[in-house]
Structure formats: C-alpha cells, structure tokens
Tab-separated table of C-alpha atoms in Angstrom:
chain	number	residue	atom	x	y	z
A	1	UNK	CA	2.716	-1.537	16.084
A	2	UNK	CA	5.930	-1.320	14.047
A	3	UNK	CA	6.860	2.221	13.080
A	4	UNK	CA	8.691	2.920	9.824
A	5	UNK	CA	10.870	6.006	9.504
A	6	UNK	CA	12.243	7.164	6.156
A	7	UNK	CA	15.038	9.615	5.525
A	8	UNK	CA	15.377	12.058	4.040
A	9	UNK	CA	11.855	13.442	3.609
A	10	UNK	CA	12.943	15.331	0.492
A	11	UNK	CA	15.924	14.769	-1.729
A	12	UNK	CA	17.127	17.044	-4.543
A	13	UNK	CA	19.145	15.312	-7.232
A	14	UNK	CA	20.138	15.555	-10.883
A	15	UNK	CA	19.712	13.148	-13.752
A	16	UNK	CA	22.515	10.601	-13.568
A	17	UNK	CA	22.974	10.887	-9.818
A	18	UNK	CA	23.132	7.846	-7.510
A	19	UNK	CA	20.350	8.192	-4.972
A	20	UNK	CA	19.909	6.377	-1.677
A	21	UNK	CA	16.840	6.418	0.579
A	22	UNK	CA	16.858	4.877	4.045
A	23	UNK	CA	14.019	3.226	5.934
A	24	UNK	CA	14.271	2.149	9.591
A	25	UNK	CA	11.878	-0.137	11.450
A	26	UNK	CA	11.144	0.300	15.141
A	27	UNK	CA	11.713	-3.434	15.623
A	28	UNK	CA	13.145	-6.210	13.555
A	29	UNK	CA	11.142	-7.198	10.483
A	30	UNK	CA	13.610	-9.677	8.948
A	31	UNK	CA	13.418	-8.865	5.219
A	32	UNK	CA	9.686	-8.275	5.003
A	33	UNK	CA	9.951	-4.871	3.403
A	34	UNK	CA	8.592	-3.369	0.205
A	35	UNK	CA	9.393	-0.165	-1.683
A	36	UNK	CA	6.817	1.693	-3.800
A	37	UNK	CA	7.090	4.594	-6.254
A	38	UNK	CA	4.238	7.069	-6.488
A	39	UNK	CA	3.741	9.874	-8.964
A	40	UNK	CA	1.288	12.757	-8.374
A	41	UNK	CA	-2.340	11.700	-8.798
A	42	UNK	CA	-1.407	8.064	-9.379
A	43	UNK	CA	-1.516	4.867	-7.365
A	44	UNK	CA	1.713	3.541	-5.868
A	45	UNK	CA	3.710	1.013	-7.864
A	46	UNK	CA	5.608	-1.872	-6.292
A	47	UNK	CA	9.353	-1.672	-7.025
A	48	UNK	CA	11.009	-4.002	-4.511
A	49	UNK	CA	9.657	-6.786	-2.320
A	50	UNK	CA	11.312	-8.879	0.348
A	51	UNK	CA	13.821	-6.035	0.840
A	52	UNK	CA	15.922	-6.802	-2.250
A	53	UNK	CA	13.826	-8.602	-4.867
A	54	UNK	CA	13.068	-6.563	-7.966
A	55	UNK	CA	9.437	-6.632	-9.065
A	56	UNK	CA	8.901	-7.812	-12.634
A	57	UNK	CA	9.240	-4.989	-15.165
A	58	UNK	CA	11.074	-2.624	-12.853
A	59	UNK	CA	14.323	-1.256	-14.280
A	60	UNK	CA	17.532	-2.723	-12.865
A	61	UNK	CA	18.796	0.689	-11.773
A	62	UNK	CA	16.531	0.209	-8.739
A	63	UNK	CA	17.889	-1.980	-5.961
A	64	UNK	CA	17.079	-2.653	-2.338
A	65	UNK	CA	19.135	-3.945	0.539
A	66	UNK	CA	19.022	-4.483	4.267
A	67	UNK	CA	17.489	-6.733	6.869
A	68	UNK	CA	16.408	-6.509	10.462
A	69	UNK	CA	15.718	-2.816	11.046
A	70	UNK	CA	17.741	-0.913	8.427
A	71	UNK	CA	16.942	-0.849	4.741
A	72	UNK	CA	17.937	1.164	1.696
A	73	UNK	CA	16.536	1.843	-1.739
A	74	UNK	CA	19.172	2.850	-4.282
A	75	UNK	CA	18.692	4.301	-7.756
A	76	UNK	CA	22.022	3.812	-9.484
A	77	UNK	CA	21.577	6.509	-12.127
A	78	UNK	CA	18.556	8.752	-11.725
A	79	UNK	CA	16.410	9.110	-14.817
A	80	UNK	CA	13.793	11.784	-15.604
A	81	UNK	CA	11.009	9.276	-15.020
A	82	UNK	CA	12.265	8.591	-11.468
A	83	UNK	CA	11.282	11.937	-10.002
A	84	UNK	CA	8.521	10.802	-7.678
A	85	UNK	CA	7.765	9.948	-4.065
A	86	UNK	CA	9.069	6.660	-2.631
A	87	UNK	CA	7.436	4.792	0.231
A	88	UNK	CA	8.699	1.864	2.284
A	89	UNK	CA	6.289	-0.528	3.932
A	90	UNK	CA	6.836	-3.448	6.305
A	91	UNK	CA	4.786	-6.629	6.069
A	92	UNK	CA	6.295	-8.614	8.899
A	93	UNK	CA	2.949	-8.827	10.737
A	94	UNK	CA	-0.357	-7.002	10.860
A	95	UNK	CA	-0.832	-4.089	11.026
A	96	UNK	CA	1.350	-3.235	8.051
A	97	UNK	CA	2.701	0.298	8.153
A	98	UNK	CA	4.280	2.688	5.669
A	99	UNK	CA	7.075	5.159	6.099
A	100	UNK	CA	6.190	8.826	5.645
A	101	UNK	CA	7.597	8.944	2.119
A	102	UNK	CA	10.613	10.499	0.420
A	103	UNK	CA	10.091	12.965	-2.397
A	104	UNK	CA	12.834	12.959	-5.025
A	105	UNK	CA	12.962	16.364	-6.697
A	106	UNK	CA	14.882	17.790	-9.595
A	107	UNK	CA	17.931	19.754	-8.454
B	1	UNK	CA	-4.962	-7.001	-18.031
B	2	UNK	CA	-4.962	-7.477	-14.258
B	3	UNK	CA	-7.023	-4.653	-12.888
B	4	UNK	CA	-8.684	-3.250	-9.799
B	5	UNK	CA	-11.334	-0.516	-10.106
B	6	UNK	CA	-12.640	1.298	-7.060
B	7	UNK	CA	-16.002	3.082	-6.870
B	8	UNK	CA	-18.314	4.563	-4.295
B	9	UNK	CA	-16.387	7.602	-3.200
B	10	UNK	CA	-17.968	11.026	-2.838
B	11	UNK	CA	-18.803	13.855	-0.467
B	12	UNK	CA	-20.476	12.813	2.782
B	13	UNK	CA	-21.366	14.612	6.002
B	14	UNK	CA	-19.621	13.782	9.278
B	15	UNK	CA	-21.236	10.871	11.065
B	16	UNK	CA	-22.676	9.368	7.898
B	17	UNK	CA	-21.758	6.153	6.141
B	18	UNK	CA	-20.314	5.169	2.778
B	19	UNK	CA	-19.469	1.869	1.125
B	20	UNK	CA	-16.573	1.578	-1.286
B	21	UNK	CA	-16.304	-1.213	-3.842
B	22	UNK	CA	-13.290	-2.589	-5.663
B	23	UNK	CA	-13.931	-4.716	-8.748
B	24	UNK	CA	-11.218	-7.140	-9.754
B	25	UNK	CA	-10.624	-8.532	-13.241
B	26	UNK	CA	-8.232	-10.752	-15.141
B	27	UNK	CA	-6.920	-12.696	-12.162
B	28	UNK	CA	-8.244	-15.313	-9.769
B	29	UNK	CA	-9.565	-12.904	-7.161
B	30	UNK	CA	-10.599	-15.678	-4.761
B	31	UNK	CA	-6.965	-16.764	-4.249
B	32	UNK	CA	-5.497	-13.479	-3.069
B	33	UNK	CA	-5.645	-11.490	0.173
B	34	UNK	CA	-6.865	-7.956	-0.429
B	35	UNK	CA	-6.124	-4.664	1.312
B	36	UNK	CA	-7.396	-1.101	1.637
B	37	UNK	CA	-4.919	1.784	1.879
B	38	UNK	CA	-5.702	5.503	2.012
B	39	UNK	CA	-3.861	8.752	1.460
B	40	UNK	CA	-5.041	12.022	2.968
B	41	UNK	CA	-4.378	15.166	0.913
B	42	UNK	CA	-0.661	15.939	0.893
B	43	UNK	CA	0.097	13.059	3.276
B	44	UNK	CA	1.677	9.638	3.119
B	45	UNK	CA	0.067	6.248	2.674
B	46	UNK	CA	-1.908	4.705	5.539
B	47	UNK	CA	-2.641	0.983	5.586
B	48	UNK	CA	-6.212	0.322	6.735
B	49	UNK	CA	-7.313	-3.267	6.522
B	50	UNK	CA	-6.750	-6.733	5.066
B	51	UNK	CA	-8.990	-9.696	4.351
B	52	UNK	CA	-7.828	-13.204	3.604
B	53	UNK	CA	-8.451	-14.781	0.214
B	54	UNK	CA	-11.471	-16.691	1.485
B	55	UNK	CA	-12.794	-13.973	3.741
B	56	UNK	CA	-12.308	-15.977	6.914
B	57	UNK	CA	-9.730	-13.642	8.443
B	58	UNK	CA	-9.598	-9.862	8.716
B	59	UNK	CA	-7.464	-7.257	10.412
B	60	UNK	CA	-8.040	-3.522	10.775
B	61	UNK	CA	-5.776	-0.634	11.707
B	62	UNK	CA	-6.516	0.940	15.069
B	63	UNK	CA	-7.473	4.213	13.335
B	64	UNK	CA	-10.540	2.602	11.773
B	65	UNK	CA	-11.261	-0.314	14.086
B	66	UNK	CA	-14.948	-0.453	15.004
B	67	UNK	CA	-15.930	2.038	12.286
B	68	UNK	CA	-14.752	0.457	9.031
B	69	UNK	CA	-15.422	-3.108	7.909
B	70	UNK	CA	-13.636	-4.907	5.100
B	71	UNK	CA	-15.473	-7.674	3.270
B	72	UNK	CA	-15.426	-9.495	-0.048
B	73	UNK	CA	-17.723	-11.411	-2.375
B	74	UNK	CA	-15.620	-13.880	-4.330
B	75	UNK	CA	-18.587	-14.795	-6.535
B	76	UNK	CA	-18.628	-11.184	-7.744
B	77	UNK	CA	-14.846	-10.637	-7.702
B	78	UNK	CA	-15.454	-7.591	-5.520
B	79	UNK	CA	-13.877	-6.176	-2.370
B	80	UNK	CA	-15.761	-3.785	-0.105
B	81	UNK	CA	-15.047	-1.227	2.606
B	82	UNK	CA	-18.016	-0.211	4.723
B	83	UNK	CA	-17.232	3.094	6.413
B	84	UNK	CA	-19.436	4.252	9.281
B	85	UNK	CA	-19.309	7.243	11.603
B	86	UNK	CA	-17.171	9.151	9.142
B	87	UNK	CA	-14.970	12.002	10.417
B	88	UNK	CA	-13.250	14.880	8.669
B	89	UNK	CA	-9.917	13.077	9.144
B	90	UNK	CA	-11.191	10.219	6.968
B	91	UNK	CA	-11.006	12.540	3.949
B	92	UNK	CA	-8.604	10.794	1.571
B	93	UNK	CA	-8.070	8.868	-1.609
B	94	UNK	CA	-8.871	5.226	-0.901
B	95	UNK	CA	-7.027	2.482	-2.765
B	96	UNK	CA	-7.677	-1.245	-2.889
B	97	UNK	CA	-4.641	-3.397	-3.483
B	98	UNK	CA	-3.741	-7.042	-3.907
B	99	UNK	CA	-1.135	-8.913	-1.911
B	100	UNK	CA	0.767	-10.770	-4.645
B	101	UNK	CA	1.145	-13.997	-2.642
B	102	UNK	CA	-1.082	-16.622	-4.313
B	103	UNK	CA	-3.197	-18.703	-1.881
B	104	UNK	CA	-0.972	-17.654	0.986
B	105	UNK	CA	-1.713	-18.620	4.559
B	106	UNK	CA	-3.115	-15.897	6.826
B	107	UNK	CA	0.227	-16.004	8.595
B	108	UNK	CA	2.235	-15.555	5.413
B	109	UNK	CA	4.441	-15.472	3.555
B	110	UNK	CA	3.253	-12.224	2.056
B	111	UNK	CA	4.509	-10.599	-1.091
B	112	UNK	CA	3.686	-6.932	-1.027
B	113	UNK	CA	0.976	-4.939	-2.763
B	114	UNK	CA	1.580	-5.699	-6.411
B	115	UNK	CA	-1.665	-4.508	-7.982
B	116	UNK	CA	-3.452	-1.270	-7.046
B	117	UNK	CA	-6.647	0.392	-8.121
B	118	UNK	CA	-6.728	3.958	-9.369
B	119	UNK	CA	-8.250	5.207	-6.115
B	120	UNK	CA	-11.578	6.748	-5.148
B	121	UNK	CA	-11.855	10.033	-3.301
B	122	UNK	CA	-13.844	10.343	-0.100
B	123	UNK	CA	-14.481	13.843	1.300
B	124	UNK	CA	-16.087	14.144	4.712
B	125	UNK	CA	-17.460	17.642	5.129
B	126	UNK	CA	-20.578	19.397	6.336
C-alpha cells in the first residue's frame, strides 16, 4: 500500500501569512492527489484534485503543486476561515490512503 | 442540492454487527463510484472501501477486509456498509463519499471525493 506522510503535523500562523503544507508518497502516484479541508465536527471538503486543480467554489488563495512523490498545498494569504485541519489523499490505485493531517492553528 | 445522508450508527457491543446506510439525492447516484471513510476520535481519516457505480467491483482496506462489506442499491439511491465482528478500534465517525468522476471505469480516471455525508457515529463498547 502507498503511504502518505504530511508535514508539519501542526502549524501556527497568523492571518495574512503564506502557508505551505507538504505531502510525500511512499511511491510515485503521478498527479493523483487530492487535498481536503476539515473543520471540527464537520465532514472534509475537497479543495484540490489532480494535485493542482482547484475544486469549483474554492477560493483562489488555495493552490496545489507537485507530481510523483512530493506535493504541496499553499494558502497564499491565510484567512480566519482557513484555520482547520488539512488532509492529503492519493488516488493512484486502490487502496486509497490519507496523510495523517496538518492542523493549522492561530498563532 | 447534491446530498448524502448517513444513518444507522449507534452503540454496539464488541463482536456484534451494524449496518450503515447512505442515502443520496439530487444526482445520478447510479453513475458514480462510492466510498466509505472513517475517523476515529482525535485521529486522521481512514479510507475503508469503494464500490463501482454499477456494483460490479469492490475493494476493501486490509483493516476491514473480511469483516465489512460495501454494497449499493441503485434503485433506492442508497449505499450500505455491513459491519460484522465489530471491535473497539472500529469506534469512529463513518462518512460516505462520492468519487466525482462520472461513469468512470473501475480503473480510472478518478476525481477525488467531492461530496461527503455528515457522518454517523459508531461506538463499539461493552
């Protein structure tokens, strides 16, 4: 199975900061990677698919990049609504797996 | 609007069974692969199982293989997860989710999980 490793596990940042989260796959997954945002008590929400494609309705301050085994999610200017946990997930082949999550906290 | 609503969660003793349901509305359910994902308290997301749009193909994670069975009834727009031999480590919020690729082959391309239910809580405890 493909393992997904996110870093950092927790990130403290301020409103307006540029934030970058990294996700590494244990083997190449081309660009079959998604990013999700999850707030406490809520279901995850798809932000990015195919590594860099922005899901409809998602603000343009979110962007994704990478291919192969290294991927990043960037929030260009952190907004109050962005404090949440972010998860990466590969969908190169079954079984799909998620990273352990990155919690973005208020500094 | 496009919606998934899970039901069937609750408190169950170890070794017992439970069946979760996921009712879909406002989209052509029979044309999308569907998934189950769970999240244990304070933990990350764990992908569990997938079923193809027509029900002819399924895949389970090793952690639930042989105990959990995914199924669907396209005439009722409903996805199911039959959970047998439940263990304390199965305690979690269970989500159903849609793969956004319309009528995609079992072998892809996939899209990602673009629609999620609100989740149903399963607690396994004596």
